[in-house]
Structures are given as C-alpha cells and as structure tokens.
Amino acid sequence: SNTAVAMAYEEESVESVKIKVILDPGHGGHDEGASFGDIYEKDIVLSIANKVGEILEENDIEVIYTRSDDSALGDDEREDLRNRVSISNSNNAEYFVSFHINDYDEYTYGYEEVYGFEVWTNYNDNKSLDLGESIEENLEALNYTEHRPMLDGSESLYIIRENENPSVLIEFGFMNNYNDRMYFSDENNQQLLAKSIAVAILENINMN
C-alpha cells in the first residue's frame, strides 16, 4: 500500500538528515599559531575542538573537522583560510565554529597585562549572533578570565566574511598571559571549555 511505502521512505530520509556542525581548529603543521615555550596554539585548539566534536557526536550531530590532526591547510595564511572556508561552503552546516588562542605584541599594548576570552561573530546574521552570545555566557560562567567585548568579523575576518554558514570564532585567551595560558593548556580545563561550547551549540540547535 502507499502508506507503507510512504512510511518506509520517511524513515529513510530521517536517517540521512543529520545536523552538521563544522569545527575549525586554527593553524596546524608548520603554522604553530601563538606559542609560549613549547605550548602551541595549534595543539590546544585541536584538543578543544576534538572534545567539542565528541560531545556533539554523542548528541547525534554530524561533525566535520577542517583538520583532525597536526597539519596545515595551506602553504601560507591566505591559502589556509581559503581552504577552511571552502570546506565550510561545500557543506550545508548549521554552524561553523573556529577555535583560536589570542596573542599580542608589546608594540601594540606596551607592557600592560592583556587577558580574557573573545568571541567574534557575524553581526549581519542572527544565528551567528545568537550562538556567539550563548558561547560567551557559557565561557563567562567558567569564570577563568576576563570577558572581552564581542567583535564583528563580518568584514574584518575572512573566515567569517566569506562563510556561507553561520559562523563564530573563539579566542580562548591570551597565550602571553600567565593565568590564561595555565588555564587553557590544562587538559581538564580544555574539557570544561569544550563542554561550554558544545552545550551552547546544542542549545541553539534545539531552539531552531
């Protein structure tokens, strides 16, 4: 009968339509990102992104990583960013979330202490904005560092400007601030950071 066919078809289509989230650990390979001694941004953000991905997968989200190991996505920064964005734009995903550690040079800030996490998002896109705000609230609740003001990447950040999916970029803190660095280089804390991000993503998916 037609109903049986319709039901079988419906079941099949439900199977194949998993919600996708793209996780983007910055840098990799020859590009270490921010570093202090032998602590590298590329390793910390990969670890956090993998932990976020595990939680999302447990909640039946399909996770796509721009990189899942210590490799670069290009010979230079431009090619690297272009490749990350093209991975995003070739997938119709709920969110694109990029993971970074901040850095500053003494020329810009003098010798004042600079610390805190920072969320960049797309002010022209409500889904990006909502996710960014949820991530901020969850990171703030961990109370590990200063909450710096949210920033708009819709023009200044290639990875957000050129992205066709709702996108957020997180800077977990400053590599050259002692407290920030001690926090995010500890694996237990990386798990807490990851949980904050994953919960924010899942909450927003459920609201939509």
GROMACS .gro file of C-alpha atoms in nm:
model
  208
    1SER     CA    1   0.000   0.000   0.000
    2ASN     CA    2   0.101   0.361  -0.044
    3THR     CA    3   0.111   0.427   0.328
    4ALA     CA    4   0.370   0.155   0.386
    5VAL     CA    5   0.586   0.296   0.107
    6ALA     CA    6   0.546   0.648   0.242
    7MET     CA    7   0.645   0.539   0.592
    8ALA     CA    8   0.950   0.347   0.476
    9TYR     CA    9   1.058   0.649   0.274
   10GLU     CA   10   1.007   0.881   0.568
   11GLU     CA   11   1.217   0.666   0.797
   12GLU     CA   12   1.498   0.658   0.545
   13SER     CA   13   1.501   1.033   0.497
   14VAL     CA   14   1.512   1.095   0.873
   15GLU     CA   15   1.821   0.871   0.892
   16SER     CA   16   2.017   1.066   0.636
   17VAL     CA   17   1.943   1.418   0.755
   18LYS     CA   18   2.179   1.463   1.046
   19ILE     CA   19   2.251   1.819   1.150
   20LYS     CA   20   2.608   1.914   1.057
   21VAL     CA   21   2.847   2.132   1.253
   22ILE     CA   22   3.190   2.228   1.121
   23LEU     CA   23   3.469   2.262   1.376
   24ASP     CA   24   3.776   2.457   1.273
   25PRO     CA   25   4.089   2.428   1.490
   26GLY     CA   26   4.311   2.716   1.376
   27HIS     CA   27   4.666   2.681   1.238
   28GLY     CA   28   4.843   2.342   1.225
   29GLY     CA   29   5.157   2.184   1.084
   30HIS     CA   30   5.427   2.439   1.005
   31ASP     CA   31   5.192   2.712   1.131
   32GLU     CA   32   5.206   2.694   1.509
   33GLY     CA   33   4.992   2.998   1.579
   34ALA     CA   34   5.056   3.169   1.912
   35SER     CA   35   5.321   3.000   2.121
   36PHE     CA   36   5.497   3.022   2.455
   37GLY     CA   37   5.794   2.791   2.507
   38ASP     CA   38   5.668   2.455   2.385
   39ILE     CA   39   5.300   2.543   2.427
   40TYR     CA   40   5.142   2.593   2.085
   41GLU     CA   41   4.805   2.731   1.989
   42LYS     CA   42   4.770   2.467   1.714
   43ASP     CA   43   4.778   2.183   1.972
   44ILE     CA   44   4.547   2.343   2.228
   45VAL     CA   45   4.276   2.432   1.978
   46LEU     CA   46   4.289   2.087   1.817
   47SER     CA   47   4.243   1.928   2.158
   48ILE     CA   48   3.947   2.153   2.247
   49ALA     CA   49   3.784   2.107   1.905
   50ASN     CA   50   3.813   1.727   1.928
   51LYS     CA   51   3.650   1.733   2.272
   52VAL     CA   52   3.367   1.953   2.141
   53GLY     CA   53   3.321   1.712   1.850
   54GLU     CA   54   3.296   1.409   2.079
   55ILE     CA   55   3.014   1.571   2.278
   56LEU     CA   56   2.829   1.675   1.962
   57GLU     CA   57   2.858   1.326   1.812
   58GLU     CA   58   2.720   1.175   2.134
   59ASN     CA   59   2.421   1.400   2.070
   60ASP     CA   60   2.374   1.275   1.716
   61ILE     CA   61   2.530   1.572   1.538
   62GLU     CA   62   2.747   1.507   1.234
   63VAL     CA   63   3.082   1.676   1.293
   64ILE     CA   64   3.308   1.790   1.011
   65TYR     CA   65   3.660   1.900   1.107
   66THR     CA   66   3.864   2.132   0.887
   67ARG     CA   67   4.161   1.942   1.030
   68SER     CA   68   4.169   1.644   1.262
   69ASP     CA   69   4.546   1.622   1.303
   70ASP     CA   70   4.854   1.844   1.314
   71SER     CA   71   4.854   1.952   0.953
   72ALA     CA   72   4.843   2.288   0.779
   73LEU     CA   73   4.568   2.366   0.530
   74GLY     CA   74   4.791   2.576   0.306
   75ASP     CA   75   5.143   2.699   0.239
   76ASP     CA   76   5.057   3.047   0.360
   77GLU     CA   77   4.784   3.211   0.566
   78ARG     CA   78   4.572   3.315   0.268
   79GLU     CA   79   4.562   2.969   0.115
   80ASP     CA   80   4.499   2.819   0.459
   81LEU     CA   81   4.197   3.042   0.526
   82ARG     CA   82   4.064   2.993   0.173
   83ASN     CA   83   4.071   2.615   0.219
   84ARG     CA   84   3.892   2.635   0.555
   85VAL     CA   85   3.616   2.847   0.406
   86SER     CA   86   3.577   2.622   0.103
   87ILE     CA   87   3.533   2.319   0.333
   88SER     CA   88   3.257   2.516   0.505
   89ASN     CA   89   3.092   2.639   0.188
   90SER     CA   90   3.084   2.293   0.030
   91ASN     CA   91   2.879   2.171   0.329
   92ASN     CA   92   2.541   2.298   0.426
   93ALA     CA   93   2.600   2.316   0.801
   94GLU     CA   94   2.414   2.453   1.098
   95TYR     CA   95   2.729   2.624   1.230
   96PHE     CA   96   3.096   2.682   1.158
   97VAL     CA   97   3.296   2.730   1.479
   98SER     CA   98   3.662   2.831   1.470
   99PHE     CA   99   3.898   2.781   1.766
  100HIS     CA  100   4.190   3.012   1.845
  101ILE     CA  101   4.421   3.142   2.115
  102ASN     CA  102   4.493   3.514   2.117
  103ASP     CA  103   4.829   3.685   2.124
  104TYR     CA  104   4.955   4.038   2.143
  105ASP     CA  105   5.285   4.202   2.081
  106GLU     CA  106   5.439   4.453   2.318
  107TYR     CA  107   5.442   4.713   2.041
  108THR     CA  108   5.065   4.728   2.041
  109TYR     CA  109   4.989   4.712   2.410
  110GLY     CA  110   5.306   4.826   2.580
  111TYR     CA  111   5.359   4.613   2.889
  112GLU     CA  112   5.010   4.620   3.033
  113GLU     CA  113   4.856   4.284   3.112
  114VAL     CA  114   4.614   4.177   2.842
  115TYR     CA  115   4.392   3.875   2.905
  116GLY     CA  116   4.046   3.737   2.851
  117PHE     CA  117   3.840   3.542   2.604
  118GLU     CA  118   3.689   3.699   2.296
  119VAL     CA  119   3.412   3.589   2.061
  120TRP     CA  120   3.395   3.707   1.701
  121THR     CA  121   3.072   3.660   1.512
  122ASN     CA  122   2.874   3.787   1.214
  123TYR     CA  123   2.662   4.086   1.315
  124ASN     CA  124   2.461   4.053   0.992
  125ASP     CA  125   2.341   3.704   1.079
  126ASN     CA  126   2.111   3.630   1.372
  127LYS     CA  127   2.207   3.264   1.401
  128SER     CA  128   2.576   3.357   1.428
  129LEU     CA  129   2.497   3.627   1.681
  130ASP     CA  130   2.278   3.403   1.896
  131LEU     CA  131   2.539   3.128   1.905
  132GLY     CA  132   2.814   3.380   1.985
  133GLU     CA  133   2.613   3.516   2.278
  134SER     CA  134   2.543   3.167   2.415
  135ILE     CA  135   2.911   3.076   2.392
  136GLU     CA  136   3.003   3.397   2.574
  137GLU     CA  137   2.758   3.324   2.857
  138ASN     CA  138   2.887   2.970   2.896
  139LEU     CA  139   3.253   3.072   2.894
  140GLU     CA  140   3.183   3.352   3.137
  141ALA     CA  141   3.021   3.100   3.373
  142LEU     CA  142   3.355   2.915   3.394
  143ASN     CA  143   3.493   3.234   3.547
  144TYR     CA  144   3.851   3.164   3.436
  145THR     CA  145   3.938   3.500   3.286
  146GLU     CA  146   3.803   3.835   3.170
  147HIS     CA  147   3.508   3.850   2.928
  148ARG     CA  148   3.621   4.082   2.649
  149PRO     CA  149   3.361   4.255   2.429
  150MET     CA  150   3.212   4.062   2.137
  151LEU     CA  151   3.354   4.159   1.797
  152ASP     CA  152   3.205   4.169   1.449
  153GLY     CA  153   3.400   3.967   1.195
  154SER     CA  154   3.158   4.020   0.906
  155GLU     CA  155   3.405   4.250   0.727
  156SER     CA  156   3.739   4.210   0.904
  157LEU     CA  157   3.769   3.832   0.933
  158TYR     CA  158   3.795   3.640   0.606
  159ILE     CA  159   3.680   3.319   0.770
  160ILE     CA  160   3.353   3.482   0.878
  161ARG     CA  161   3.305   3.725   0.589
  162GLU     CA  162   3.334   3.459   0.316
  163ASN     CA  163   3.143   3.191   0.506
  164GLU     CA  164   2.800   3.082   0.384
  165ASN     CA  165   2.723   2.907   0.714
  166PRO     CA  166   2.651   3.085   1.043
  167SER     CA  167   2.998   3.130   1.191
  168VAL     CA  168   3.168   3.213   1.518
  169LEU     CA  169   3.537   3.240   1.604
  170ILE     CA  170   3.651   3.196   1.964
  171GLU     CA  171   3.975   3.326   2.116
  172PHE     CA  172   4.002   3.138   2.447
  173GLY     CA  173   4.251   3.380   2.600
  174PHE     CA  174   4.598   3.522   2.553
  175MET     CA  175   4.898   3.294   2.512
  176ASN     CA  176   5.128   3.550   2.671
  177ASN     CA  177   4.914   3.598   2.981
  178TYR     CA  178   5.023   3.361   3.257
  179ASN     CA  179   4.677   3.286   3.401
  180ASP     CA  180   4.507   3.239   3.064
  181ARG     CA  181   4.789   3.013   2.944
  182MET     CA  182   4.793   2.799   3.260
  183TYR     CA  183   4.419   2.754   3.227
  184PHE     CA  184   4.378   2.656   2.864
  185SER     CA  185   4.689   2.440   2.846
  186ASP     CA  186   4.546   2.208   3.116
  187GLU     CA  187   4.353   1.915   2.974
  188ASN     CA  188   4.082   1.913   3.241
  189ASN     CA  189   4.015   2.279   3.166
  190GLN     CA  190   4.013   2.207   2.793
  191GLN     CA  191   3.731   1.963   2.864
  192LEU     CA  192   3.539   2.234   3.054
  193LEU     CA  193   3.590   2.482   2.770
  194ALA     CA  194   3.478   2.220   2.519
  195LYS     CA  195   3.166   2.139   2.719
  196SER     CA  196   3.074   2.510   2.734
  197ILE     CA  197   3.099   2.537   2.356
  198ALA     CA  198   2.918   2.210   2.286
  199VAL     CA  199   2.631   2.295   2.521
  200ALA     CA  200   2.592   2.637   2.354
  201ILE     CA  201   2.580   2.473   2.010
  202LEU     CA  202   2.328   2.210   2.120
  203GLU     CA  203   2.105   2.465   2.294
  204ASN     CA  204   2.094   2.678   1.981
  205ILE     CA  205   2.023   2.381   1.756
  206ASN     CA  206   1.733   2.282   1.979
  207MET     CA  207   1.594   2.637   1.976
  208ASN     CA  208   1.596   2.640   1.597
   0.00000   0.00000   0.00000
